């Protein structure tokens, strides 16, 4: 098909009009997008302004700084405008730096750009007190490599306005200096010079640095010597060491005990008690000098106890020392009988008998504890547990009631005599103790019902009579009768003499 000229013109014009309209619409859309508003930032207005300091004193030519704080801290516009009412006295910079000009007084005002809040600072300019000289102490200094020393400056006059100093070392490889503190680097000589900013006055210190040499320990003194510690004490025992000379390079000591079964010692000289006896604690210098010192350590019986020379053997074959209390449980003096307890009970009571006995109400049983006929291992025990041992409950630590075997060892190996209403037992020479030690067991009888019986005296052991569980073993004595251990009704109220096992 052949298009004539008019038809072709019409088609071109139509196409051009559509394209023009499309371009126009696109321009409008772009304009709309470009005109999108940014989100508005919420302005935080200033509510006040403060200055620090509010009064400033400067010498002529001196400078100072005033800091302004705008409130609140998140204010949008924190700009501060500074002004002064007497620029002949001082000037102030836009940052708050004050420069003193001449003697007088001026007021500096800080004004917040937002809100116009103001705060003031009074500036007083005083006449300059010129520095007329400086001196230092010492003027010579000897150091060892690695040491430090200090040089102290003195200003003349003492109230000089400007005291700024600069410090230099003529040979920093030998020693350096900072604010008067000299650090020795290597052996040699150097001169430390200090110069005042005001007046340019100088002072010098000659520094000699020596090669470092170790200073060995020449003597050790231990204190206390001897050291006495009682079994059962809770306060730590410490041996202190005084070292000579005081400037020894290596002051470390090696601590040892020659008998760690008696006491051990820690690296700081703290002594830990292990058992009764004596040992020697030695502190030896760790610097290779070979210098050492020793002190005796005596571990004494517990306070309120006597070493009766009783040394027993446990079931596993190990040995232990046994110390006997000087007084009965509940007594304040040796001749006082003290308190009465039923066997396995830890409190005293008015009446003693099966009707109020803790572990059973009949001598024929059954017993809720300490019954060898029971198949329950928590019941068929034959020696008191610590919680049922009145001596342990009341005294704590290693204190407890003696066993039947320990009572037997005491009365069989030691000399004893009934006198002054009590049994006096002297320490056993056979068991290695000194014979001058003794204990007195007062004759306090025993209790049944609410009555005290005086026909014989009974002291509990912690051991049950396994052949008759209604009884427990006790020490029995009276005037004219040789003391020994026997079986006693568990419900009776008897006396207790505590022992300490070590």
Coordinates of C-alpha atoms in Angstrom, one line a residue:
X1 CA 0.0 0.0 0.0
X2 CA 1.2 3.5 -0.9
X3 CA 0.5 6.3 1.7
X4 CA -0.1 9.7 0.4
X5 CA 1.6 12.8 1.9
X6 CA -1.4 14.0 4.0
X7 CA -2.0 10.6 5.6
X8 CA 1.7 10.3 6.5
X9 CA 1.8 13.8 8.0
X10 CA -1.2 13.0 10.1
X11 CA 0.3 9.8 11.5
X12 CA 3.6 11.5 12.4
X13 CA 1.8 14.3 14.2
X14 CA -0.4 11.9 16.2
X15 CA 2.7 9.9 17.4
X16 CA 4.5 13.0 18.4
X17 CA 1.6 14.3 20.5
X18 CA 1.4 11.0 22.4
X19 CA 5.1 11.0 23.2
X20 CA 4.9 14.6 24.3
X21 CA 2.1 13.8 26.7
X22 CA 4.0 10.8 28.1
X23 CA 7.1 12.9 28.7
X24 CA 5.0 15.5 30.5
X25 CA 3.4 12.9 32.8
X26 CA 6.9 11.5 33.6
X27 CA 8.2 15.0 34.5
X28 CA 5.2 15.6 36.8
X29 CA 5.9 12.3 38.6
X30 CA 9.5 13.1 39.0
X31 CA 8.7 16.5 40.4
X32 CA 6.3 15.0 42.9
X33 CA 8.9 12.5 44.1
X34 CA 11.5 15.2 44.4
X35 CA 9.2 17.4 46.4
X36 CA 8.9 14.8 49.2
X37 CA 9.4 16.6 52.6
X38 CA 12.3 15.5 54.9
X39 CA 11.2 14.6 58.5
X40 CA 11.4 17.5 60.8
X41 CA 14.1 17.3 63.7
X42 CA 12.6 18.1 67.1
X43 CA 14.4 21.1 68.5
X44 CA 15.6 20.9 72.1
X45 CA 15.8 24.4 73.6
X46 CA 18.4 25.7 76.0
X47 CA 17.1 26.2 79.6
X48 CA 20.2 27.5 81.3
X49 CA 24.0 28.0 81.4
X50 CA 26.6 27.7 84.2
X51 CA 30.3 28.5 84.4
X52 CA 33.2 26.8 86.1
X53 CA 34.9 28.6 87.8
X54 CA 32.7 31.5 88.7
X55 CA 35.8 33.4 90.1
X56 CA 39.3 33.4 88.6
X57 CA 42.5 34.9 89.9
X58 CA 45.5 35.4 87.5
X59 CA 48.8 37.2 87.6
X60 CA 49.6 39.7 84.9
X61 CA 50.3 37.8 81.7
X62 CA 48.8 34.6 83.0
X63 CA 46.1 32.5 81.3
X64 CA 43.2 30.5 82.5
X65 CA 40.2 28.7 81.2
X66 CA 36.5 29.0 81.9
X67 CA 34.2 26.1 80.9
X68 CA 30.6 26.7 80.1
X69 CA 27.9 24.0 80.5
X70 CA 24.6 24.4 78.6
X71 CA 21.5 22.8 79.9
X72 CA 20.0 20.4 79.0
X73 CA 23.0 18.3 77.8
X74 CA 21.1 17.4 74.6
X75 CA 20.2 21.0 73.6
X76 CA 20.1 21.5 69.9
X77 CA 22.1 24.7 69.8
X78 CA 24.9 24.9 72.4
X79 CA 26.6 27.9 70.9
X80 CA 28.0 30.2 73.7
X81 CA 28.9 33.9 73.1
X82 CA 31.7 35.4 75.4
X83 CA 32.1 39.0 76.4
X84 CA 34.1 41.0 79.0
X85 CA 33.3 44.3 80.5
X86 CA 36.9 45.5 80.8
X87 CA 39.2 44.3 78.0
X88 CA 42.1 46.4 79.4
X89 CA 42.2 44.0 82.4
X90 CA 41.8 40.7 80.5
X91 CA 40.5 39.2 77.3
X92 CA 38.5 36.1 76.6
X93 CA 38.5 34.0 73.5
X94 CA 35.4 32.2 71.8
X95 CA 36.6 29.1 73.6
X96 CA 36.6 30.6 77.1
X97 CA 40.4 31.1 77.4
X98 CA 41.2 34.1 79.6
X99 CA 44.4 36.2 79.1
X100 CA 45.3 38.6 82.0
X101 CA 46.5 42.0 80.8
X102 CA 46.9 44.3 83.7
X103 CA 46.0 44.6 87.4
X104 CA 42.3 45.0 88.0
X105 CA 38.9 43.3 88.0
X106 CA 36.6 42.4 85.1
X107 CA 33.5 40.4 84.6
X108 CA 33.2 37.8 81.9
X109 CA 29.8 37.0 80.6
X110 CA 28.8 33.8 78.8
X111 CA 25.5 34.0 76.9
X112 CA 23.7 31.1 75.2
X113 CA 22.9 31.8 71.5
X114 CA 19.6 30.0 72.1
X115 CA 17.4 31.7 74.7
X116 CA 19.9 34.3 75.7
X117 CA 20.7 32.7 79.1
X118 CA 23.7 34.2 80.9
X119 CA 26.3 33.3 83.5
X120 CA 29.3 35.4 84.8
X121 CA 32.8 34.9 86.1
X122 CA 34.7 37.5 88.1
X123 CA 38.3 37.8 87.0
X124 CA 40.9 39.4 89.3
X125 CA 44.3 40.2 87.8
X126 CA 47.1 40.6 90.4
X127 CA 50.5 42.0 90.0
X128 CA 53.0 39.5 88.8
X129 CA 55.5 38.2 91.4
X130 CA 58.6 37.6 89.3
X131 CA 60.8 34.6 89.9
X132 CA 64.3 35.6 91.0
X133 CA 66.0 32.2 91.2
X134 CA 65.7 28.4 91.6
X135 CA 67.7 25.7 93.5
X136 CA 67.4 22.0 93.6
X137 CA 68.1 19.2 96.1
X138 CA 70.1 17.1 95.7
X139 CA 72.8 18.6 93.5
X140 CA 74.4 15.2 93.0
X141 CA 72.7 11.8 92.8
X142 CA 74.1 8.3 92.7
X143 CA 71.9 5.5 91.3
X144 CA 72.2 1.9 90.3
X145 CA 71.0 0.8 86.8
X146 CA 67.2 0.6 86.9
X147 CA 66.7 2.7 90.0
X148 CA 64.9 6.0 90.1
X149 CA 65.6 9.2 92.2
X150 CA 63.8 12.5 92.6
X151 CA 65.1 16.0 92.4
X152 CA 63.1 18.6 94.3
X153 CA 63.1 22.2 93.1
X154 CA 62.9 25.3 95.3
X155 CA 61.5 28.6 94.0
X156 CA 62.7 32.1 95.0
X157 CA 60.5 33.7 96.1
X158 CA 58.2 30.9 97.2
X159 CA 55.1 32.8 96.0
X160 CA 56.4 33.5 92.5
X161 CA 53.7 33.7 90.0
X162 CA 55.1 31.4 87.4
X163 CA 56.8 28.1 88.4
X164 CA 56.9 26.2 85.1
X165 CA 60.1 24.3 84.6
X166 CA 61.7 22.3 81.9
X167 CA 64.0 19.3 82.6
X168 CA 66.8 17.9 80.4
X169 CA 69.5 15.3 80.6
X170 CA 72.9 15.8 78.9
X171 CA 73.0 12.1 78.2
X172 CA 69.6 10.4 78.0
X173 CA 71.3 7.1 77.4
X174 CA 72.7 7.2 80.9
X175 CA 69.6 8.6 82.7
X176 CA 66.4 10.3 81.7
X177 CA 64.4 12.9 83.6
X178 CA 60.7 13.7 83.7
X179 CA 59.2 16.3 86.1
X180 CA 62.2 15.8 88.4
X181 CA 62.1 12.0 88.5
X182 CA 65.4 10.6 87.2
X183 CA 65.5 7.0 85.8
X184 CA 69.0 5.4 85.6
X185 CA 69.5 3.5 82.3
X186 CA 73.1 2.4 82.2
X187 CA 76.4 3.1 84.0
X188 CA 77.9 6.5 83.3
X189 CA 77.6 10.2 84.1
X190 CA 75.1 12.8 83.0
X191 CA 74.0 16.3 84.1
X192 CA 70.3 17.0 84.8
X193 CA 69.5 20.7 84.0
X194 CA 66.3 22.4 85.1
X195 CA 65.3 25.7 83.6
X196 CA 62.6 28.1 84.7
X197 CA 60.2 29.5 82.1
X198 CA 60.1 32.8 84.0
X199 CA 63.5 34.3 83.9
X200 CA 65.3 31.4 82.4
X201 CA 67.1 30.5 85.7
X202 CA 68.9 27.2 85.8
X203 CA 70.2 24.6 88.3
X204 CA 72.1 21.4 87.7
X205 CA 72.4 18.0 89.3
X206 CA 75.3 15.6 88.6
X207 CA 74.1 12.0 88.2
X208 CA 76.3 9.0 88.5
X209 CA 74.8 5.6 87.4
X210 CA 76.6 2.5 88.7
X211 CA 76.4 -1.0 87.3
X212 CA 73.7 -3.1 89.0
X213 CA 75.0 -5.7 91.5
X214 CA 72.9 -8.1 93.5
X215 CA 72.9 -7.5 97.3
X216 CA 72.9 -10.8 99.1
X217 CA 71.2 -11.5 102.4
X218 CA 73.6 -11.6 105.3
X219 CA 71.3 -12.4 108.2
X220 CA 67.8 -13.6 109.1
X221 CA 66.1 -13.2 112.4
X222 CA 62.9 -15.2 113.2
X223 CA 60.2 -14.1 115.6
X224 CA 58.8 -15.4 117.9
X225 CA 61.4 -17.9 118.8
X226 CA 60.3 -20.3 120.2
X227 CA 56.7 -20.3 118.9
X228 CA 54.1 -22.0 121.1
X229 CA 50.7 -23.0 119.7
X230 CA 47.9 -24.9 121.4
X231 CA 46.0 -27.6 119.7
X232 CA 42.5 -26.4 118.8
X233 CA 43.5 -22.7 118.4
X234 CA 41.8 -21.0 115.5
X235 CA 44.0 -17.9 115.1
X236 CA 46.8 -18.4 112.6
X237 CA 50.3 -18.6 114.0
X238 CA 52.8 -16.7 111.9
X239 CA 56.6 -16.5 112.1
X240 CA 58.0 -13.2 110.8
X241 CA 61.5 -12.9 109.3
X242 CA 63.7 -9.8 109.6
X243 CA 66.2 -9.7 106.7
X244 CA 69.6 -8.0 106.8
X245 CA 70.5 -5.8 104.9
X246 CA 67.2 -4.1 104.3
X247 CA 68.2 -3.4 100.7
X248 CA 68.9 -7.1 99.9
X249 CA 68.1 -7.7 96.2
X250 CA 66.2 -11.0 96.6
X251 CA 64.3 -11.3 99.9
X252 CA 62.5 -14.5 99.1
X253 CA 62.8 -17.2 101.7
X254 CA 62.3 -21.0 101.5
X255 CA 60.4 -22.2 104.6
X256 CA 60.6 -25.8 105.8
X257 CA 59.5 -27.9 108.8
X258 CA 61.7 -30.8 110.0
X259 CA 58.6 -32.6 111.2
X260 CA 55.5 -32.1 109.1
X261 CA 53.6 -34.6 111.2
X262 CA 53.7 -31.9 113.9
X263 CA 53.4 -28.7 111.9
X264 CA 53.8 -27.4 108.4
X265 CA 54.8 -23.9 107.2
X266 CA 53.6 -21.9 104.2
X267 CA 55.8 -19.6 102.0
X268 CA 54.7 -16.6 104.1
X269 CA 55.7 -18.1 107.4
X270 CA 52.2 -19.2 108.5
X271 CA 52.4 -22.3 110.7
X272 CA 49.6 -25.0 110.5
X273 CA 49.3 -27.3 113.4
X274 CA 49.0 -31.0 112.6
X275 CA 49.7 -32.8 115.9
X276 CA 51.0 -32.4 119.4
X277 CA 54.8 -32.3 119.6
X278 CA 57.8 -30.2 118.7
X279 CA 59.4 -29.3 115.4
X280 CA 62.0 -26.9 113.9
X281 CA 60.9 -24.3 111.3
X282 CA 63.7 -23.1 109.1
X283 CA 63.8 -20.1 106.7
X284 CA 66.6 -20.1 104.2
X285 CA 67.6 -17.3 101.8
X286 CA 66.7 -18.1 98.2
X287 CA 69.5 -15.9 96.8
X288 CA 72.1 -18.6 97.0
X289 CA 73.9 -17.0 100.0
X290 CA 73.2 -20.0 102.1
X291 CA 72.0 -17.9 105.0
X292 CA 69.3 -19.4 107.2
X293 CA 67.6 -19.2 110.6
X294 CA 65.5 -21.6 112.6
X295 CA 63.1 -21.5 115.5
X296 CA 61.5 -24.1 117.7
X297 CA 57.8 -24.7 117.5
X298 CA 56.0 -26.3 120.4
X299 CA 52.5 -27.6 119.8
X300 CA 50.9 -27.7 123.3
X301 CA 47.9 -29.6 124.6
X302 CA 44.5 -27.9 124.1
X303 CA 43.6 -25.1 126.5
X304 CA 42.1 -26.6 129.6
X305 CA 43.6 -30.0 129.1
X306 CA 46.3 -32.2 130.6
X307 CA 48.8 -34.5 128.9
X308 CA 48.4 -37.7 130.9
X309 CA 50.8 -39.6 128.7
X310 CA 48.0 -41.6 127.1
X311 CA 48.8 -42.7 123.6
X312 CA 46.3 -45.0 121.9
X313 CA 46.2 -47.1 118.8
X314 CA 43.3 -46.9 116.3
X315 CA 41.9 -49.9 114.5
X316 CA 43.9 -49.1 111.4
X317 CA 47.1 -49.2 113.5
X318 CA 47.8 -45.5 113.6
X319 CA 48.7 -43.9 116.9
X320 CA 47.1 -40.9 118.5
X321 CA 47.6 -38.7 121.6
X322 CA 44.8 -38.3 124.1
X323 CA 44.5 -35.2 126.3
X324 CA 42.2 -35.1 129.3
X325 CA 40.1 -32.1 130.2
X326 CA 41.0 -30.4 133.5
X327 CA 37.3 -30.2 134.5
X328 CA 34.1 -32.2 134.1
X329 CA 31.6 -31.2 131.4
X330 CA 29.6 -28.3 132.8
X331 CA 32.1 -27.6 135.6
X332 CA 34.0 -24.4 136.1
X333 CA 36.7 -25.7 138.5
X334 CA 38.3 -29.2 138.8
X335 CA 36.6 -30.1 142.1
X336 CA 33.1 -29.3 140.8
X337 CA 31.2 -32.4 139.5
X338 CA 29.5 -30.5 136.7
X339 CA 26.4 -31.8 134.8
X340 CA 24.8 -35.2 134.6
X341 CA 23.8 -36.9 131.4
X342 CA 22.0 -40.1 130.4
X343 CA 24.1 -42.1 128.0
X344 CA 23.8 -40.8 124.4
X345 CA 21.9 -37.7 125.5
X346 CA 23.3 -34.2 125.2
X347 CA 21.1 -32.2 127.6
X348 CA 20.7 -32.4 131.4
X349 CA 17.3 -33.0 132.9
X350 CA 15.6 -33.2 136.3
X351 CA 14.8 -36.9 136.3
X352 CA 16.7 -39.8 135.0
X353 CA 15.1 -43.2 134.1
X354 CA 13.6 -45.3 131.4
X355 CA 10.4 -43.3 131.3
X356 CA 12.1 -40.3 129.7
X357 CA 15.2 -41.9 128.1
X358 CA 15.8 -40.8 124.5
X359 CA 16.6 -44.1 122.9
X360 CA 14.1 -46.5 124.6
X361 CA 11.6 -46.8 127.4
X362 CA 12.6 -50.2 128.8
X363 CA 15.8 -51.9 129.8
X364 CA 14.6 -54.9 127.7
X365 CA 14.4 -52.8 124.6
X366 CA 14.0 -52.4 121.8
X367 CA 16.2 -49.3 121.4
X368 CA 15.8 -46.9 118.5
X369 CA 19.6 -46.5 118.4
X370 CA 22.6 -48.3 119.7
X371 CA 21.1 -51.7 119.7
X372 CA 23.5 -54.4 118.5
X373 CA 20.6 -56.8 118.0
X374 CA 19.2 -54.6 115.2
X375 CA 19.9 -55.4 111.5
X376 CA 19.7 -51.7 110.7
X377 CA 23.3 -50.3 110.4
X378 CA 22.0 -46.9 111.6
X379 CA 20.8 -48.5 114.8
X380 CA 23.3 -51.3 115.7
X381 CA 26.1 -48.9 116.4
X382 CA 28.2 -49.5 119.5
X383 CA 30.0 -46.2 120.0
X384 CA 28.3 -42.8 120.2
X385 CA 28.0 -40.7 117.1
X386 CA 29.3 -37.2 117.4
X387 CA 25.8 -35.7 117.5
X388 CA 25.0 -37.9 120.5
X389 CA 28.3 -37.2 122.3
X390 CA 27.6 -34.5 124.9
X391 CA 31.3 -33.5 125.2
X392 CA 31.6 -33.1 121.4
X393 CA 28.2 -31.2 121.1
X394 CA 29.1 -28.8 123.9
X395 CA 32.8 -28.3 123.2
X396 CA 33.1 -28.9 119.4
X397 CA 36.4 -29.6 117.5
X398 CA 38.1 -32.8 118.5
X399 CA 36.6 -32.9 122.0
X400 CA 34.5 -36.0 122.8
X401 CA 33.8 -38.6 125.5
X402 CA 36.5 -41.2 126.2
X403 CA 35.9 -44.8 125.1
X404 CA 35.9 -47.7 127.4
X405 CA 39.4 -48.6 126.3
X406 CA 40.7 -45.1 126.9
X407 CA 39.3 -45.1 130.5
X408 CA 40.9 -48.5 131.1
X409 CA 44.3 -47.2 129.7
X410 CA 44.1 -44.2 132.1
X411 CA 43.3 -46.1 135.3
X412 CA 45.5 -49.1 134.6
X413 CA 48.6 -47.2 133.5
X414 CA 48.5 -44.2 135.8
X415 CA 48.9 -43.9 139.5
X416 CA 45.7 -43.0 141.3
X417 CA 44.5 -42.2 144.8
X418 CA 41.2 -41.4 146.3
X419 CA 41.6 -38.1 148.3
X420 CA 39.5 -35.1 149.2
X421 CA 36.3 -36.5 147.8
X422 CA 37.8 -37.3 144.4
X423 CA 40.1 -39.6 142.5
X424 CA 43.5 -38.0 141.8
X425 CA 45.2 -39.6 138.8
X426 CA 48.9 -38.8 138.1
X427 CA 50.2 -38.8 134.6
X428 CA 51.8 -42.0 133.5
X429 CA 55.5 -42.3 133.5
X430 CA 55.2 -45.6 131.5
X431 CA 53.5 -43.7 128.7
X432 CA 56.2 -41.1 128.5
X433 CA 54.6 -38.1 130.3
X434 CA 56.0 -36.0 133.1
X435 CA 54.8 -37.3 136.5
X436 CA 54.0 -33.8 137.8
X437 CA 50.8 -33.6 135.7
X438 CA 47.5 -34.9 137.1
X439 CA 43.8 -34.7 136.9
X440 CA 41.2 -34.9 139.7
X441 CA 37.9 -36.7 139.1
X442 CA 35.5 -35.3 141.7
X443 CA 33.2 -37.9 143.4
X444 CA 29.8 -36.6 142.4
X445 CA 27.9 -39.9 142.5
X446 CA 25.3 -40.5 139.9
X447 CA 21.6 -39.8 139.4
X448 CA 18.6 -42.1 139.2
X449 CA 15.1 -40.7 139.1
X450 CA 15.4 -37.3 140.7
X451 CA 17.9 -38.5 143.4
X452 CA 21.7 -38.2 143.5
X453 CA 23.3 -41.5 144.8
X454 CA 26.6 -41.1 146.6
X455 CA 27.4 -44.8 147.2
X456 CA 29.7 -44.7 144.1
X457 CA 30.7 -42.3 141.3
X458 CA 30.1 -43.1 137.6
X459 CA 31.7 -41.5 134.6
X460 CA 30.4 -42.3 131.2
X461 CA 32.4 -43.7 128.3
X462 CA 31.2 -43.5 124.7
X463 CA 31.1 -47.3 124.4
X464 CA 28.0 -49.5 124.6
X465 CA 28.1 -52.9 126.4
X466 CA 27.4 -55.1 123.4
X467 CA 26.5 -58.1 125.7
X468 CA 23.7 -56.0 127.3
X469 CA 22.5 -53.1 125.2
X470 CA 20.6 -51.7 128.2
X471 CA 23.9 -50.7 129.6
X472 CA 27.0 -48.7 128.6
X473 CA 30.5 -48.8 129.9
X474 CA 31.5 -46.4 132.6
X475 CA 34.4 -45.7 135.0
X476 CA 33.3 -46.6 138.5
X477 CA 35.1 -45.7 141.8
X478 CA 34.4 -44.8 145.4
X479 CA 36.5 -44.5 148.5
X480 CA 38.3 -47.7 149.3
X481 CA 37.5 -49.3 145.9
X482 CA 40.0 -49.7 143.1
X483 CA 38.6 -47.8 140.1
X484 CA 37.7 -49.7 136.9
X485 CA 35.3 -49.8 134.0
X486 CA 31.9 -51.5 134.4
X487 CA 28.5 -51.7 132.8
X488 CA 26.0 -49.1 133.8
X489 CA 22.3 -48.6 133.2
X490 CA 22.0 -46.3 130.1
X491 CA 19.2 -44.2 131.6
X492 CA 21.3 -43.1 134.7
X493 CA 22.6 -39.6 135.0
X494 CA 26.4 -39.8 135.1
X495 CA 29.3 -37.4 134.9
X496 CA 31.5 -36.8 131.8
X497 CA 35.2 -36.0 131.6
X498 CA 35.9 -34.9 128.0
X499 CA 39.0 -35.9 126.1
X500 CA 40.8 -34.3 123.0
X501 CA 42.0 -36.7 120.3
X502 CA 45.1 -35.6 118.4

